[in-house]
Amino acid sequence: MTTIISRATWGAKPWNGTPASVPLSKRTEFFVHYDGGAHITRTGYAIMRAIEAEHLGNGWSGVGYHFVVDQAGNIYEGRGWNLQGAHCPDHNVSGIGVQIAIGGDQEPSAKALAACRALYEEACKKTDRTLAKKGHRDGFATACPGTKLYAWVKAGMPAGDYAPAPNPGGSLPSGGGSTVARYKVTIHDLEYGYGAKGDHVTKVGKALIKAGFDKHYTSGAGPTWTDADTLNYQDFQKSLGLSGDAADGVPGEISLKKLLGTIPGTVTPKPTPPKFPDQDKFGPGKSNTYITQLGQQLVRKGYGKHYTDGPGPKWSDADRKNVQDFQRAQGWTGTNADGLPGPETWSRLFS
Ligand SMILES: [Zn+2]
């Protein structure tokens, strides 16, 4: 399954006039392109924005290729599967055009070739036919797609396994556009947000689709949280009347419960700290179970170094020194760090 970074995700401008729709049944060929004579050093979304600027400058609706593949193996949506291309005269309806974002004598990466090949396989699957493998120069007098890619196409487009790159990088255009939030939150011991993984992520995606918030998906919902999940979730949050940070596409408990009905996962209950006994339970000459409890908790928290034979019910100078260490670690001094526990020492120690 190819993972395609949608126009919304890479920050495409709206179409300048809507390109015509083309049914998959009209596709018979697959064209490979390169960027031109110069090496490409741009990475991530910047690749798409540069192509878009150039193609809009040509007076076209937007990016003319159906897809663009970068050296990291990311696949970006241009015209996508269902629109007429603008990549090779007389072949824009019959041909699906894919640019591999390199130029001149730049060496295509194995990942880029694998991604392009994966697109070709997907195109054949979708059209239910074996599409002709072509380079741009097979349809038009041009140097494109360069010597290296043309030789690759003629060799039958051999490639290794395709695996989508984990993170395309880049950021969305500033001003006008907004950046896609990329952080995780934990709700009921489960993670949500960019990069989060698990069945619960798929569950959120499926619920978004069911609720009609699915326009940013290009290949459905999956177990890894992507920018498309964030953008769809954001649309859902906005539908609840949320705005600003509350509608950044990363779930909160309220929206999650509205979407799913119940929040999956578990809540680990916080142990209730034991109630502070009277002050006079502690100190020289005292002996009781609270002193044992205090000592055991000091050891648990790493303040047991003065014990030589473990905490016990009988107050000792080791108890005092350990309590004092704990109090000093709170930044307390003087009588606040006298080694005798008060309510504040007790509650911090057991929190
Ligand atoms: Zn070309």
XYZ file of C-alpha atoms and ligand atoms in Angstrom:
352
model
C 0.000 0.000 0.000
C 1.406 3.235 -0.997
C 1.156 6.127 1.394
C 0.466 9.383 -0.383
C 0.979 12.760 1.240
C -2.149 14.690 0.383
C -2.298 18.184 -1.056
C -3.771 19.402 2.205
C -0.864 17.930 4.141
C 1.917 19.445 2.051
C 0.052 22.726 1.913
C -1.137 23.048 -1.686
C -2.815 26.255 -2.767
C -6.396 25.874 -4.023
C -6.629 24.872 -7.690
C -6.477 27.805 -10.058
C -9.520 26.600 -11.980
C -10.560 22.998 -11.521
C -8.723 20.404 -13.644
C -11.021 18.072 -15.592
C -11.827 14.668 -14.136
C -10.565 11.568 -15.933
C -11.941 8.092 -15.220
C -9.342 5.416 -14.462
C -10.594 3.467 -17.483
C -8.951 6.056 -19.770
C -5.461 5.529 -18.342
C -3.167 3.390 -20.475
C 0.345 4.684 -19.817
C 2.620 5.683 -16.980
C 5.152 8.490 -17.573
C 8.275 9.110 -15.546
C 9.689 12.641 -15.346
C 12.547 14.419 -13.690
C 12.770 18.056 -12.623
C 15.159 19.354 -15.271
C 18.836 20.031 -15.828
C 19.711 21.147 -12.287
C 20.261 18.987 -9.235
C 17.493 19.172 -6.633
C 18.603 19.976 -3.097
C 15.183 20.851 -1.687
C 13.582 18.275 0.579
C 10.132 17.652 2.050
C 7.173 19.853 1.291
C 9.408 22.532 -0.239
C 9.761 20.288 -3.298
C 6.039 20.465 -3.923
C 5.761 24.153 -3.308
C 8.531 24.886 -5.820
C 6.847 22.761 -8.500
C 3.500 24.342 -7.690
C 4.927 27.857 -8.023
C 6.439 26.985 -11.390
C 3.314 25.312 -12.760
C 1.015 28.076 -11.529
C 3.450 30.430 -13.264
C 2.837 28.492 -16.485
C -0.836 29.356 -16.081
C -1.743 25.798 -15.070
C -4.241 24.877 -12.349
C -1.491 23.797 -9.949
C 1.036 20.944 -9.901
C 0.732 19.212 -13.287
C 2.131 15.799 -12.320
C -0.209 13.256 -10.863
C 2.352 12.450 -8.193
C 5.842 13.497 -7.185
C 8.351 11.211 -5.476
C 11.303 12.542 -3.490
C 14.673 10.979 -2.708
C 13.462 9.922 0.747
C 10.750 7.823 -0.900
C 7.843 10.105 0.000
C 4.984 10.274 -2.478
C 3.155 13.585 -2.800
C -0.232 14.124 -4.337
C -0.369 16.412 -7.351
C -3.363 15.793 -9.612
C -3.948 12.461 -7.873
C -5.689 9.504 -9.507
C -8.744 11.194 -10.923
C -7.771 14.470 -12.564
C -6.317 15.330 -15.929
C -2.568 15.947 -15.782
C -0.399 18.693 -17.248
C 2.858 16.854 -17.862
C 3.032 15.693 -21.474
C 1.018 17.133 -24.380
C -1.394 14.621 -25.946
C -0.833 12.219 -23.047
C -2.413 14.088 -20.158
C -5.585 11.997 -20.231
C -4.122 8.597 -21.110
C -0.940 9.049 -19.103
C -0.332 9.161 -15.385
C 2.671 11.434 -14.893
C 5.074 10.976 -12.018
C 8.063 13.177 -11.325
C 11.021 11.807 -9.430
C 12.429 14.934 -7.857
C 15.981 14.860 -9.168
C 17.692 16.783 -11.958
C 20.614 16.526 -14.398
C 22.886 13.590 -13.703
C 21.685 13.215 -10.105
C 21.490 9.608 -9.004
C 17.945 8.501 -8.114
C 17.844 6.885 -4.673
C 16.711 3.288 -4.212
C 13.849 4.610 -2.091
C 12.681 6.974 -4.815
C 12.715 4.203 -7.415
C 10.858 1.851 -5.082
C 8.230 4.497 -4.378
C 7.764 5.226 -8.078
C 7.487 1.519 -8.820
C 4.926 1.147 -6.029
C 2.868 3.906 -7.650
C 3.086 2.113 -10.969
C 1.844 -1.133 -9.368
C -0.973 0.708 -7.681
C -1.922 2.401 -10.961
C -2.076 -1.001 -12.699
C -4.188 -2.372 -9.876
C -6.586 0.553 -9.951
C -6.983 0.524 -13.732
C -6.974 -3.256 -13.893
C -4.505 -3.261 -16.762
C -0.776 -3.267 -17.419
C 0.104 0.334 -18.126
C 2.858 1.082 -20.654
C 6.072 2.212 -18.948
C 7.315 5.413 -20.530
C 9.698 8.267 -20.048
C 8.589 11.791 -20.921
C 10.751 11.729 -24.080
C 8.688 8.821 -25.394
C 5.788 11.255 -25.785
C 7.494 14.574 -26.422
C 10.813 15.915 -27.710
C 12.617 16.526 -24.413
C 15.629 15.393 -22.423
C 13.257 14.440 -19.581
C 13.481 12.187 -17.586
C 17.290 12.323 -18.017
C 19.632 9.522 -18.974
C 19.512 7.636 -15.701
C 15.756 7.523 -15.204
C 15.159 6.814 -18.871
C 17.494 3.808 -18.720
C 15.641 2.663 -15.604
C 12.255 2.901 -17.328
C 13.579 0.992 -20.345
C 14.970 -1.693 -18.036
C 11.407 -2.248 -16.791
C 11.570 -0.071 -13.665
C 13.271 -2.585 -11.378
C 13.004 -1.656 -7.709
C 13.195 -3.010 -4.215
C 10.435 -3.052 -1.658
C 8.614 0.178 -1.038
C 8.332 1.480 2.489
C 6.987 4.958 3.084
C 9.437 7.335 4.746
C 8.557 7.900 8.399
C 8.559 11.679 8.265
C 8.555 13.845 5.163
C 9.746 16.856 7.098
C 9.274 20.400 5.995
C 6.651 22.728 7.268
C 3.532 24.242 5.857
C 3.661 27.725 4.383
C 3.481 30.478 6.945
C 0.770 33.069 6.653
C -2.528 31.930 5.225
C -1.742 28.298 5.915
C -1.461 26.684 9.309
C 1.056 24.157 10.550
C -0.042 20.653 11.359
C 0.350 19.898 15.047
C 2.880 17.157 15.672
C 2.841 16.120 19.304
C 1.312 13.319 21.297
C -1.023 13.250 24.244
C -1.782 10.370 26.587
C -5.407 9.763 27.404
C -6.284 6.801 29.605
C -2.799 5.371 29.099
C -3.048 5.441 25.289
C -1.204 7.828 22.975
C -2.791 10.006 20.316
C -1.286 12.463 17.842
C 1.442 12.322 15.200
C 3.425 9.085 15.348
C 1.175 7.350 17.898
C 0.580 3.691 17.099
C -1.978 1.031 17.869
C -5.430 -0.369 17.240
C -6.912 2.575 19.101
C -5.476 4.878 16.391
C -7.195 2.842 13.685
C -10.359 3.029 15.748
C -10.242 6.833 15.810
C -9.646 6.929 12.047
C -12.559 4.634 11.348
C -14.823 6.684 13.589
C -13.755 9.855 11.745
C -14.561 8.232 8.411
C -17.931 7.073 9.735
C -18.684 10.589 10.946
C -17.741 12.019 7.532
C -14.429 13.635 8.537
C -12.237 11.791 6.057
C -11.292 14.196 3.292
C -7.568 14.192 4.127
C -7.198 10.421 3.880
C -5.748 9.108 0.660
C -5.638 5.481 1.732
C -8.004 5.120 4.675
C -7.355 4.867 8.376
C -4.400 2.936 9.769
C -2.649 2.081 13.040
C -0.060 4.883 12.799
C -1.243 8.445 13.436
C -0.380 10.636 10.430
C -0.892 14.280 9.484
C -4.059 13.163 7.669
C -5.440 11.848 10.966
C -4.611 15.160 12.614
C -6.279 17.170 9.860
C -9.411 15.024 9.854
C -9.564 15.142 13.637
C -9.189 18.910 13.450
C -12.192 19.120 11.131
C -14.122 17.075 13.668
C -13.039 19.354 16.548
C -14.121 22.418 14.589
C -17.520 20.798 14.022
C -17.861 20.676 17.811
C -17.340 24.413 17.938
C -13.774 24.142 19.256
C -11.159 26.602 18.015
C -7.551 27.626 18.457
C -5.389 25.153 20.376
C -8.481 23.132 21.254
C -8.931 22.431 17.547
C -5.362 21.608 16.553
C -6.200 18.061 15.520
C -4.713 16.392 18.602
C -7.452 14.737 20.696
C -8.602 15.816 24.098
C -10.877 13.814 26.359
C -13.996 15.765 25.469
C -13.750 15.415 21.711
C -12.556 11.822 21.968
C -15.534 10.844 24.061
C -17.894 12.594 21.647
C -16.325 10.752 18.713
C -16.128 7.274 20.214
C -18.871 7.297 22.816
C -16.443 6.024 25.421
C -12.742 6.596 25.873
C -10.706 3.437 25.303
C -7.903 2.362 27.587
C -7.575 2.327 31.319
C -7.101 4.892 33.998
C -4.492 4.015 36.568
C -5.952 5.255 39.828
C -3.580 7.411 41.819
C -3.052 5.874 45.219
C -4.566 8.054 47.885
C -1.828 9.186 50.261
C -2.390 7.954 53.768
C -3.727 10.561 56.147
C -1.123 12.402 58.208
C -1.165 11.121 61.769
C -0.633 13.456 64.685
C 2.688 15.271 64.884
C 3.414 13.636 68.242
C 3.670 10.185 66.608
C 7.197 11.081 65.538
C 10.348 11.874 67.417
C 12.735 10.423 69.977
C 11.191 7.727 72.139
C 8.175 7.140 69.853
C 7.319 3.744 68.460
C 4.373 2.956 66.148
C 3.397 1.694 62.694
C 3.411 5.234 61.252
C 7.153 5.385 61.771
C 7.532 2.109 59.875
C 5.269 3.430 57.117
C 7.296 6.655 56.952
C 10.585 4.784 56.757
C 9.379 2.425 54.051
C 8.179 5.337 51.932
C 11.500 7.167 52.414
C 13.313 4.082 51.136
C 10.931 3.820 48.161
C 11.625 7.434 47.258
C 15.381 6.996 47.595
C 15.886 8.661 50.946
C 16.917 5.613 52.965
C 20.689 5.941 53.037
C 20.963 6.466 56.792
C 19.234 3.188 57.641
C 21.673 0.445 58.560
C 19.148 -2.298 59.228
C 15.977 -1.046 57.552
C 13.125 1.089 58.784
C 11.211 -0.083 61.863
C 8.546 1.128 64.300
C 11.008 2.648 66.738
C 12.059 6.242 65.952
C 15.796 6.471 65.306
C 18.297 9.100 64.375
C 18.384 7.459 60.925
C 14.680 8.302 60.524
C 15.423 11.911 61.380
C 18.362 12.164 58.974
C 16.442 10.567 56.115
C 13.441 12.839 56.629
C 15.814 15.784 56.766
C 17.400 14.780 53.433
C 13.955 14.607 51.897
C 12.980 17.993 53.332
C 16.188 19.618 52.095
C 15.525 18.147 48.652
C 12.314 20.206 48.683
C 14.449 23.308 49.038
C 13.485 23.761 52.666
C 15.890 25.005 55.369
C 15.975 25.721 59.098
C 13.009 24.441 61.090
C 11.336 23.338 57.865
C 14.125 20.793 57.491
C 14.373 19.615 61.092
C 13.888 15.938 60.270
C 10.457 15.715 61.852
C 7.648 15.168 59.372
C 4.771 17.630 59.262
C 1.661 17.424 57.064
C 3.441 18.973 54.055
C 6.411 16.593 54.306
C 3.992 13.698 54.638
C 1.836 14.634 51.660
C 4.821 15.272 49.376
C 6.455 12.052 50.462
C 3.371 10.014 49.635
C 2.328 11.862 46.445
Zn 9.000 15.576 -18.068
